[in-house]
Coordinates of C-alpha atoms in Angstrom, one line a residue:
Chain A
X676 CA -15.6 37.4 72.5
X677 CA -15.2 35.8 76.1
X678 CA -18.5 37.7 77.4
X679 CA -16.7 39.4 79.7
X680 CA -16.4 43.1 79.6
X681 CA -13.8 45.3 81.3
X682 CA -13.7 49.4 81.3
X683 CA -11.6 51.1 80.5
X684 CA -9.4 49.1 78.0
X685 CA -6.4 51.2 79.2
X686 CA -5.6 53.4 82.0
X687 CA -2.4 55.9 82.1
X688 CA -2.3 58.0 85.7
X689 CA 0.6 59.2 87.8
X690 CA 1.9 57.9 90.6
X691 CA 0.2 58.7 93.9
X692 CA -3.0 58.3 92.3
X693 CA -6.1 55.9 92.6
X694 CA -7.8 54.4 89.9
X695 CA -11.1 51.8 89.7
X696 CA -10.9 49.0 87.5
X697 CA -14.3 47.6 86.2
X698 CA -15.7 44.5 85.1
X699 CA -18.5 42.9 83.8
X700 CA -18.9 39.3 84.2
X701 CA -20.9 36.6 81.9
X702 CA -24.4 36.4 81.9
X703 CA -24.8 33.4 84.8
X704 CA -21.4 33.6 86.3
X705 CA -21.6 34.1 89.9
X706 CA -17.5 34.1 90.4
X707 CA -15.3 36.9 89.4
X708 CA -11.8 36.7 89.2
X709 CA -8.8 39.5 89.4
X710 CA -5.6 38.7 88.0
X711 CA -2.6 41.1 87.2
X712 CA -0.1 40.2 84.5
X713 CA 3.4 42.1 84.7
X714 CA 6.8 41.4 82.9
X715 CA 8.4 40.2 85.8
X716 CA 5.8 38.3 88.0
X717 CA 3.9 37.2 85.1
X718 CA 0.3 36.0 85.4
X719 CA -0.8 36.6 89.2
X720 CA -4.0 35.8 90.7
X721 CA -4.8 39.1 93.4
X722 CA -8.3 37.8 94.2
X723 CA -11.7 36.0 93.5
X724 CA -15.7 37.0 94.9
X725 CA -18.4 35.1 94.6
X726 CA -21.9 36.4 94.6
X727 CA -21.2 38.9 96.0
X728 CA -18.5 37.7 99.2
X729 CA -15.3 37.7 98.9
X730 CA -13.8 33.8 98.0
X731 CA -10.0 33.6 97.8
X732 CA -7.4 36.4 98.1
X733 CA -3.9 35.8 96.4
X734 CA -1.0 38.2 96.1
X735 CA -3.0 41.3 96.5
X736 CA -1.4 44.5 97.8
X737 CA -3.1 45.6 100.7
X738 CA -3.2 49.2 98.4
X739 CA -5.6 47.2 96.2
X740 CA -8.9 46.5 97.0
X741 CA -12.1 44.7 95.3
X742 CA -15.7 44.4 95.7
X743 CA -18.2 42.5 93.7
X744 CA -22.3 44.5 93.6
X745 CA -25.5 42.8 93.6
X746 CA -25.7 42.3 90.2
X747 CA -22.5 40.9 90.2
X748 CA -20.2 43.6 88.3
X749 CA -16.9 44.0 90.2
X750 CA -14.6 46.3 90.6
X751 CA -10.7 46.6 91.2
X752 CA -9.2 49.6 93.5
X753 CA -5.8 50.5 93.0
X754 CA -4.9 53.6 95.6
X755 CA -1.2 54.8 96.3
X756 CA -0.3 53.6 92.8
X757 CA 3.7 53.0 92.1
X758 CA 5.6 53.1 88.7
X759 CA 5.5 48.9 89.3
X760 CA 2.0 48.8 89.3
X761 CA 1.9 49.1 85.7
X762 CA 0.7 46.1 84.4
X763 CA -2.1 44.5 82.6
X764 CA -5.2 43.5 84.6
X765 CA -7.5 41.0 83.7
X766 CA -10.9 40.4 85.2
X767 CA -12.2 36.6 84.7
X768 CA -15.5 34.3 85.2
X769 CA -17.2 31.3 86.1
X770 CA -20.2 29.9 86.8
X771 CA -19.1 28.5 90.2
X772 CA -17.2 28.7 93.2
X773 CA -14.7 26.1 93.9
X774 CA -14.7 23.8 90.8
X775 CA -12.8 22.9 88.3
X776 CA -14.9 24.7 85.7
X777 CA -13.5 27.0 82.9
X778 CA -12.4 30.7 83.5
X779 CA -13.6 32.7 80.8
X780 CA -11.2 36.3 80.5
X781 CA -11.9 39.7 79.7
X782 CA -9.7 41.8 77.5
X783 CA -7.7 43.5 80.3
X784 CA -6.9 47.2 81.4
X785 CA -3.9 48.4 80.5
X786 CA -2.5 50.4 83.1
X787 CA 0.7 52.7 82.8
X788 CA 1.8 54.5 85.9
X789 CA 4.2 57.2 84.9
Chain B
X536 CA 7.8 25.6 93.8
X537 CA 6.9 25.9 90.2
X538 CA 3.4 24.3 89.7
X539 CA 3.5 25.0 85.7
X540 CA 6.5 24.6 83.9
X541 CA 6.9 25.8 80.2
X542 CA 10.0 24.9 79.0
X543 CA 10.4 26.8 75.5
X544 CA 10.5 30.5 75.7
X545 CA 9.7 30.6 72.2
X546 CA 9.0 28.4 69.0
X547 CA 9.1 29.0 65.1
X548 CA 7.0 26.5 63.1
X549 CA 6.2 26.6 59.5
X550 CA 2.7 27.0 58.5
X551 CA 0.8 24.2 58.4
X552 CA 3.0 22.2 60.5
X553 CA 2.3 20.4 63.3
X554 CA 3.4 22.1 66.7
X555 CA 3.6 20.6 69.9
X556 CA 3.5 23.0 73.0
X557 CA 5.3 21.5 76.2
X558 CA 3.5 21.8 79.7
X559 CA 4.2 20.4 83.1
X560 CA 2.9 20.6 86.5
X561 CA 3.2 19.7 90.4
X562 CA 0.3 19.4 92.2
X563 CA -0.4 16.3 95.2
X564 CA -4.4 16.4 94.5
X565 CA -5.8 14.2 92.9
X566 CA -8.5 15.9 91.0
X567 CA -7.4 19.1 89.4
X568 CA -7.7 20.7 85.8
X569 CA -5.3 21.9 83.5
X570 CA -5.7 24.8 80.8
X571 CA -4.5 26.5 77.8
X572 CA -5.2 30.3 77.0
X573 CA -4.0 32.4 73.9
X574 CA -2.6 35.6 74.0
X575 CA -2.4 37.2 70.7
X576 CA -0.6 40.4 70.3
X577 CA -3.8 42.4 70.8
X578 CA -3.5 41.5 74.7
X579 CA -6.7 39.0 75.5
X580 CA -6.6 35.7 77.1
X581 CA -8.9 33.4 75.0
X582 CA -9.4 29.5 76.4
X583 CA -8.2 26.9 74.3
X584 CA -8.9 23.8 75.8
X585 CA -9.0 21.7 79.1
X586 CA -8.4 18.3 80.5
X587 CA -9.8 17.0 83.7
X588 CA -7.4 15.3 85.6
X589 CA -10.5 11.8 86.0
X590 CA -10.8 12.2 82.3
X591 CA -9.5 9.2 80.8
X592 CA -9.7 10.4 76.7
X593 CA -7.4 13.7 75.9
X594 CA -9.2 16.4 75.1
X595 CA -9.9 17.7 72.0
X596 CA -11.1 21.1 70.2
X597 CA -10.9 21.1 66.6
X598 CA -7.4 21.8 65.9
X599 CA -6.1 21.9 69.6
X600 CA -5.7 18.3 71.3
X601 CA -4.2 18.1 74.6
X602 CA -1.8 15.1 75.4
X603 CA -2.0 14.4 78.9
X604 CA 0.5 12.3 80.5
X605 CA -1.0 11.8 83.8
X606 CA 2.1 9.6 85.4
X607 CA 4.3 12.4 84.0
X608 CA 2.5 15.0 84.9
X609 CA 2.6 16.8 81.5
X610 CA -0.2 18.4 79.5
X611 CA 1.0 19.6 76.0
X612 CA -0.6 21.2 73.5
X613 CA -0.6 20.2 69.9
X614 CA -1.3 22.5 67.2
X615 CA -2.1 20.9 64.1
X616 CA -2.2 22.1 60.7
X617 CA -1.0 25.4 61.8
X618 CA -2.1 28.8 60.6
X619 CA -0.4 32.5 60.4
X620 CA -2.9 33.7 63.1
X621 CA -2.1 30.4 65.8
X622 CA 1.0 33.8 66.2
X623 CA 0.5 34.2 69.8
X624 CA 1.6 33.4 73.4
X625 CA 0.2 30.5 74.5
X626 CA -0.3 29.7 78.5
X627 CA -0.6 26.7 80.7
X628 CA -2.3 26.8 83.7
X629 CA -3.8 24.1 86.5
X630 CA -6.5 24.9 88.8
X631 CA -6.0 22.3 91.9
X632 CA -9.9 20.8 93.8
X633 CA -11.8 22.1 96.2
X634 CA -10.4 21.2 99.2
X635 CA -7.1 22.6 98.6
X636 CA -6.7 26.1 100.5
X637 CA -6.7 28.9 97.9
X638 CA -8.1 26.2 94.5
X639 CA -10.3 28.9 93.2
X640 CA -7.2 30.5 91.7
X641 CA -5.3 29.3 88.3
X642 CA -1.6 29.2 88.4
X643 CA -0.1 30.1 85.2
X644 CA 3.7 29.1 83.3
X645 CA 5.5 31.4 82.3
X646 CA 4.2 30.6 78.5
X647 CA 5.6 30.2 75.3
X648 CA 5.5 32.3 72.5
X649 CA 4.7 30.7 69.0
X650 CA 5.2 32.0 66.0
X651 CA 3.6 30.6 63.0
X652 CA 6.4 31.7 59.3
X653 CA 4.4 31.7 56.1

């Protein structure tokens, strides 16, 4: 167990719809990361906040957006959703911002768009 | 350009075997760090082990070791005395320093799926 939690474990919604990812990161961790894992594009990085600002953006759909509260729980928003957007999302965390330290991973939302 | 380069889509090792995982990168920094999730079936990514690119020993986590080949730029994984539940897909991924625009983000291989026959 990573110590980071993700809701809901898996996700099935039609296309057309929005849906709101959520994570919890480790106790400490300041720096929440988003990444998206499909068949094709494999592991993808869509974006990373840190306490509370948003850090680095990657290949993130401008129909997804994130957000990271005060007590440093983030969430993923997927709006306009498209039968490719099914994918498995992971939400990861560090202590820091920029470093080289270890990300530690939840265990993912599954999310089939039919 | 591919940063992370897995070479073996897949690999069949008999338990308790040894088992080397192939990794390598492209980066022009000179302090990164390089990583190695599991994926087991189930879906999670679980952190194996990491190598700094200033650290001069290879890394080491019980049954994981990392052989980094700094000049060659490859970071592969060895397995040893492998077990039935070492089943899994196993990742590669570099995080590049600080100063490099976009660092905070890990760049992942396309992985390699191992699988461990009693």
């Amino acid at each position: 167990d990573s110590g980071v939690t993700q809701t809901p474990k898996h996700l099935i919604t039609a296309t057309g719809q929005r849906v709101t990812l959520r994570c919890s990161p480790r106790s400490g961790d300041l720096s929440v990361y988003w990444y998206q894992q499909s068949l094709d594009q494999g592991l993808q990085f869509l974006i990373q906040y840190y306490n509370g600002e948003e850090r680095a953006k990657g290949n993130i759909l401008e129909r997804f957006s994130a957000q990271q509260f005060p007590d440093l729980h983030s969430e993923l928003n997927l709006s306009s959703l498209e039968l490719g957007d099914s994918a498995l999302y992971f939400c990861a965390s560090s202590e820091g911002a920029g470093g080289l330290e270890t990300q530690y991973f939840g265990p993912g939302t599954r999310l089939l768009v039919l | 350009a591919q940063k992370i380069t897995q070479t073996q889509p897949g690999m069949f090792v008999q338990e308790k075997e040894a088992v080397t995982l192939d990794c390598t990168y492209d980066t022009s920094d000179q302090s990164y760090g390089l990583f190695w999730y599991k994926q087991p079936s189930s879906g999670e990514m679980i952190f194996l082990i990491y190598q700094g690119s200033y650290d001069e020993q290879n890394a080491t986590e019980g049954r994981y070791s990392l052989n980094f080949q700094k000049a060659r730029k490859s970071a592969n994984l060895v397995i040893s005395a492998s077990q039935l539940g070492d089943s899994a897909m196993y990742f590669c991924a570099m995080r590049e320093g600080p100063g490099i625009q976009g660092a905070q983000k890990l760049v992942f291989g396309q992985g390699t799926r191992l699988t461990i026959n009693p």
